[in-house]
Amino acid sequence: DRKSGVYKPKLTLIKRGEMIILKIEFSAPKLLFGNNLDEIEENNFDEMITKLQSVVKEMGVLLWTHEIEKAKVIGFHPSKNIILTNGYTSSFVIRELSKINLSQKMDLTRVGFRNNGEEIQIYSNRHSVVFYDKINDLTKPAKRAMDKDQTAQQGDLLELIKTAKRKLEVLRFEIRLSHSDKMMEILEKVGFTDTPLFKSIFKKELCQKIVRLYWENLFGSNLFLFNAH
């Protein structure tokens, strides 16, 4: 919510017969930090639950802690911000990735390039993978940005980076599992066979396994030489 400067989840009520289901869509790091450049950790879980309860209460919805912890997950976006060093830039990395034939891998049938090659999106109807220059994306209007839900805090963060005159290069690697059937398929591939509840999904190791699975399937047979941490 740019006008108020406060990030708010998207709440949707779905009626199925006599049952009413509340669907909540939100970015965990944006909810807690106001940006998704800072990465969230498992030890932030309790604080995030409290924050979510507070924000949705202001929107007229009361939720118990156990209701959030045991909420069924129908889609999520594992991701990683890769800080590039030794003179490498996000645009260089994206150009190198674009040389690889990425279509027809992992049921990802289409490849799109946006903003003069600054972003790659590999996608199908069931899931997608995006790579983009995270810092540069903060400067774009919503219509052109890969992150459509920019916050006022992210704008402040960009100004802080500019003021410090830091040349920060961050490559954003994001996997969008927005369809529950594909999400379950990927979870099973990394050994997760439990019911996907919010508390059980909110695990660093699980997200790392998914990120690694996609990376290895897309680029495992190609040498990709740059130093990052």
Short mmCIF file of C-alpha atoms in Angstrom, two decimals:
data_model
loop_
_atom_site.label_atom_id
_atom_site.label_comp_id
_atom_site.label_asym_id
_atom_site.label_seq_id
_atom_site.Cartn_x
_atom_site.Cartn_y
_atom_site.Cartn_z
CA ASP A 1 0.00 0.00 0.00
CA ARG A 2 2.15 2.89 -1.28
CA LYS A 3 -0.16 5.63 -0.06
CA SER A 4 -0.08 4.64 3.61
CA GLY A 5 3.40 3.18 3.49
CA VAL A 6 2.10 0.00 5.16
CA TYR A 7 2.21 -3.36 3.43
CA LYS A 8 -1.11 -5.22 3.59
CA PRO A 9 -1.95 -8.81 2.63
CA LYS A 10 -4.69 -9.56 0.10
CA LEU A 11 -7.74 -11.17 1.71
CA THR A 12 -10.33 -13.09 -0.31
CA LEU A 13 -13.48 -14.84 0.92
CA ILE A 14 -14.40 -17.99 -1.01
CA LYS A 15 -17.81 -19.58 -0.49
CA ARG A 16 -18.15 -23.31 -1.08
CA GLY A 17 -21.62 -24.49 -0.19
CA GLU A 18 -22.16 -23.68 3.47
CA MET A 19 -18.43 -23.21 4.03
CA ILE A 20 -16.61 -19.89 3.80
CA ILE A 21 -12.84 -20.05 3.24
CA LEU A 22 -10.48 -17.15 3.90
CA LYS A 23 -7.61 -16.95 1.41
CA ILE A 24 -4.64 -14.80 2.44
CA GLU A 25 -1.91 -13.82 -0.03
CA PHE A 26 1.16 -12.03 1.29
CA SER A 27 4.93 -11.67 1.14
CA ALA A 28 6.44 -12.76 4.46
CA PRO A 29 9.53 -10.48 4.27
CA LYS A 30 7.46 -7.48 3.13
CA LEU A 31 5.03 -8.09 5.96
CA LEU A 32 7.81 -8.16 8.53
CA PHE A 33 10.47 -5.85 7.07
CA GLY A 34 8.59 -3.79 4.49
CA ASN A 35 10.84 -5.15 1.72
CA ASN A 36 11.93 -8.47 0.23
CA LEU A 37 15.58 -7.57 -0.14
CA ASP A 38 16.09 -8.64 3.47
CA GLU A 39 15.54 -12.38 3.72
CA ILE A 40 13.38 -13.95 6.37
CA GLU A 41 14.58 -16.74 8.67
CA GLU A 42 12.81 -19.49 10.61
CA ASN A 43 13.40 -17.62 13.88
CA ASN A 44 11.19 -14.82 12.51
CA PHE A 45 8.16 -17.12 12.42
CA ASP A 46 6.54 -16.16 15.75
CA GLU A 47 7.08 -12.45 15.11
CA MET A 48 5.59 -12.82 11.65
CA ILE A 49 2.49 -14.60 13.03
CA THR A 50 1.96 -11.74 15.49
CA LYS A 51 2.41 -9.17 12.72
CA LEU A 52 -0.03 -10.99 10.44
CA GLN A 53 -2.62 -11.20 13.20
CA SER A 54 -2.28 -7.48 13.85
CA VAL A 55 -2.52 -6.44 10.20
CA VAL A 56 -5.55 -8.61 9.35
CA LYS A 57 -7.25 -7.46 12.56
CA GLU A 58 -6.99 -3.89 11.28
CA MET A 59 -8.67 -5.18 8.11
CA GLY A 60 -11.55 -6.60 10.17
CA VAL A 61 -10.49 -10.26 10.53
CA LEU A 62 -9.63 -11.98 13.83
CA LEU A 63 -7.36 -15.03 13.64
CA TRP A 64 -6.02 -17.30 16.38
CA THR A 65 -2.33 -18.25 16.30
CA HIS A 66 -3.12 -21.93 15.73
CA GLU A 67 -5.40 -21.03 12.80
CA ILE A 68 -2.49 -19.35 11.02
CA GLU A 69 0.06 -22.03 11.91
CA LYS A 70 -2.23 -24.80 10.65
CA ALA A 71 -3.52 -22.95 7.60
CA LYS A 72 -3.30 -25.01 4.40
CA VAL A 73 -0.79 -23.68 1.88
CA ILE A 74 -1.98 -23.80 -1.74
CA GLY A 75 0.96 -21.96 -3.29
CA PHE A 76 4.21 -20.23 -2.37
CA HIS A 77 7.29 -18.64 -3.95
CA PRO A 78 10.67 -19.99 -2.72
CA SER A 79 13.36 -17.48 -3.65
CA LYS A 80 16.93 -16.35 -3.15
CA ASN A 81 18.62 -12.95 -3.40
CA ILE A 82 22.12 -13.61 -4.75
CA ILE A 83 24.63 -10.86 -3.96
CA LEU A 84 27.14 -10.62 -6.80
CA THR A 85 30.77 -9.71 -6.15
CA ASN A 86 34.08 -9.35 -8.02
CA GLY A 87 32.63 -6.92 -10.55
CA TYR A 88 29.86 -9.17 -11.82
CA THR A 89 26.51 -7.54 -12.54
CA SER A 90 23.00 -8.91 -12.67
CA SER A 91 22.69 -7.90 -16.33
CA PHE A 92 25.83 -9.90 -17.19
CA VAL A 93 24.54 -12.99 -15.40
CA ILE A 94 21.14 -12.70 -17.10
CA ARG A 95 22.82 -12.40 -20.51
CA GLU A 96 24.82 -15.56 -19.79
CA LEU A 97 21.70 -17.43 -18.66
CA SER A 98 19.88 -16.35 -21.80
CA LYS A 99 22.41 -18.26 -23.93
CA ILE A 100 21.15 -21.57 -22.52
CA ASN A 101 18.19 -23.35 -24.08
CA LEU A 102 15.81 -23.12 -21.14
CA SER A 103 12.56 -24.20 -22.77
CA GLN A 104 11.10 -27.68 -22.34
CA LYS A 105 12.86 -28.16 -18.99
CA MET A 106 10.82 -29.07 -15.91
CA ASP A 107 7.58 -28.57 -17.87
CA LEU A 108 8.60 -24.93 -18.45
CA THR A 109 7.60 -24.40 -22.05
CA ARG A 110 8.03 -20.65 -22.67
CA VAL A 111 10.84 -18.19 -22.15
CA GLY A 112 10.28 -14.44 -22.00
CA PHE A 113 12.73 -11.56 -21.84
CA ARG A 114 11.64 -8.16 -20.52
CA ASN A 115 13.09 -4.66 -20.12
CA ASN A 116 15.87 -5.04 -22.68
CA GLY A 117 17.02 -8.38 -21.35
CA GLU A 118 17.17 -7.32 -17.70
CA GLU A 119 14.71 -10.05 -16.71
CA ILE A 120 14.11 -13.65 -17.70
CA GLN A 121 10.86 -15.47 -17.06
CA ILE A 122 10.58 -19.19 -17.80
CA TYR A 123 7.02 -20.33 -17.39
CA SER A 124 4.10 -22.62 -18.12
CA ASN A 125 0.49 -22.61 -16.98
CA ARG A 126 1.41 -24.38 -13.72
CA HIS A 127 4.58 -22.69 -12.45
CA SER A 128 7.30 -20.22 -13.40
CA VAL A 129 10.87 -19.16 -12.65
CA VAL A 130 12.12 -15.59 -12.83
CA PHE A 131 15.55 -13.99 -12.69
CA TYR A 132 15.91 -10.23 -12.47
CA ASP A 133 18.06 -7.37 -11.25
CA LYS A 134 16.54 -6.73 -7.82
CA ILE A 135 18.06 -3.29 -7.25
CA ASN A 136 17.22 -2.00 -10.72
CA ASP A 137 13.68 -3.35 -10.38
CA LEU A 138 13.13 -1.05 -7.39
CA THR A 139 13.48 1.95 -9.73
CA LYS A 140 10.74 0.84 -12.13
CA PRO A 141 7.06 1.81 -12.09
CA ALA A 142 4.68 -1.02 -11.17
CA LYS A 143 3.67 -1.67 -14.80
CA ARG A 144 7.26 -2.45 -15.79
CA ALA A 145 8.62 -3.94 -12.57
CA MET A 146 8.88 -7.69 -12.05
CA ASP A 147 7.86 -7.13 -8.42
CA LYS A 148 4.40 -5.62 -8.92
CA ASP A 149 3.81 -5.05 -5.22
CA GLN A 150 6.50 -2.52 -4.37
CA THR A 151 6.32 -0.91 -0.94
CA ALA A 152 7.16 2.56 0.31
CA GLN A 153 9.88 0.99 2.48
CA GLN A 154 11.54 -0.49 -0.60
CA GLY A 155 11.70 2.99 -2.09
CA ASP A 156 13.33 4.25 1.11
CA LEU A 157 15.79 1.37 0.97
CA LEU A 158 16.75 2.29 -2.60
CA GLU A 159 17.40 5.89 -1.54
CA LEU A 160 19.57 4.64 1.33
CA ILE A 161 21.65 2.55 -1.09
CA LYS A 162 22.03 5.55 -3.40
CA THR A 163 23.01 7.85 -0.53
CA ALA A 164 25.68 5.40 0.63
CA LYS A 165 26.92 5.32 -3.00
CA ARG A 166 27.09 1.57 -2.86
CA LYS A 167 27.14 -0.38 -6.10
CA LEU A 168 25.04 -3.26 -4.85
CA GLU A 169 24.31 -6.03 -7.35
CA VAL A 170 21.56 -8.46 -6.37
CA LEU A 171 20.22 -11.16 -8.67
CA ARG A 172 16.74 -12.27 -7.64
CA PHE A 173 15.96 -15.95 -8.30
CA GLU A 174 12.30 -16.70 -7.66
CA ILE A 175 10.24 -19.87 -8.16
CA ARG A 176 6.52 -19.26 -8.36
CA LEU A 177 4.50 -22.30 -7.34
CA SER A 178 1.06 -20.78 -7.69
CA HIS A 179 -0.90 -23.95 -8.48
CA SER A 180 -1.41 -26.46 -5.68
CA ASP A 181 -1.01 -29.58 -7.84
CA LYS A 182 2.38 -28.44 -9.15
CA MET A 183 3.40 -27.32 -5.67
CA MET A 184 2.64 -30.79 -4.30
CA GLU A 185 4.58 -32.41 -7.15
CA ILE A 186 7.67 -30.30 -6.39
CA LEU A 187 7.36 -30.86 -2.64
CA GLU A 188 7.32 -34.61 -3.18
CA LYS A 189 10.43 -34.36 -5.38
CA VAL A 190 12.38 -32.83 -2.48
CA GLY A 191 11.08 -35.39 0.00
CA PHE A 192 8.26 -33.42 1.64
CA THR A 193 5.19 -35.66 1.90
CA ASP A 194 3.31 -34.08 4.83
CA THR A 195 0.20 -31.95 4.51
CA PRO A 196 1.47 -28.50 3.42
CA LEU A 197 0.54 -26.43 6.45
CA PHE A 198 1.99 -22.96 6.94
CA LYS A 199 4.17 -23.90 9.90
CA SER A 200 5.58 -26.99 8.17
CA ILE A 201 6.28 -25.12 4.91
CA PHE A 202 8.04 -22.22 6.65
CA LYS A 203 11.42 -24.01 6.66
CA LYS A 204 14.70 -22.67 5.32
CA GLU A 205 16.02 -26.11 4.37
CA LEU A 206 12.86 -26.93 2.41
CA CYS A 207 13.04 -23.71 0.40
CA GLN A 208 16.75 -24.27 -0.25
CA LYS A 209 16.01 -27.75 -1.59
CA ILE A 210 13.42 -26.38 -4.01
CA VAL A 211 15.70 -23.59 -5.21
CA ARG A 212 18.53 -26.09 -5.70
CA LEU A 213 16.22 -28.52 -7.55
CA TYR A 214 15.24 -25.87 -10.10
CA TRP A 215 18.79 -24.56 -10.48
CA GLU A 216 20.25 -28.00 -11.12
CA ASN A 217 17.50 -29.00 -13.54
CA LEU A 218 17.78 -25.78 -15.52
CA PHE A 219 21.54 -25.24 -15.45
CA GLY A 220 23.15 -28.38 -14.03
CA SER A 221 24.69 -29.45 -17.34
CA ASN A 222 26.10 -25.98 -18.08
CA LEU A 223 29.19 -24.33 -16.66
CA PHE A 224 28.21 -21.05 -15.09
CA LEU A 225 31.22 -19.10 -13.92
CA PHE A 226 30.72 -16.19 -11.56
CA ASN A 227 31.48 -15.70 -7.89
CA ALA A 228 28.57 -14.93 -5.60
CA HIS A 229 27.57 -15.38 -2.00
#
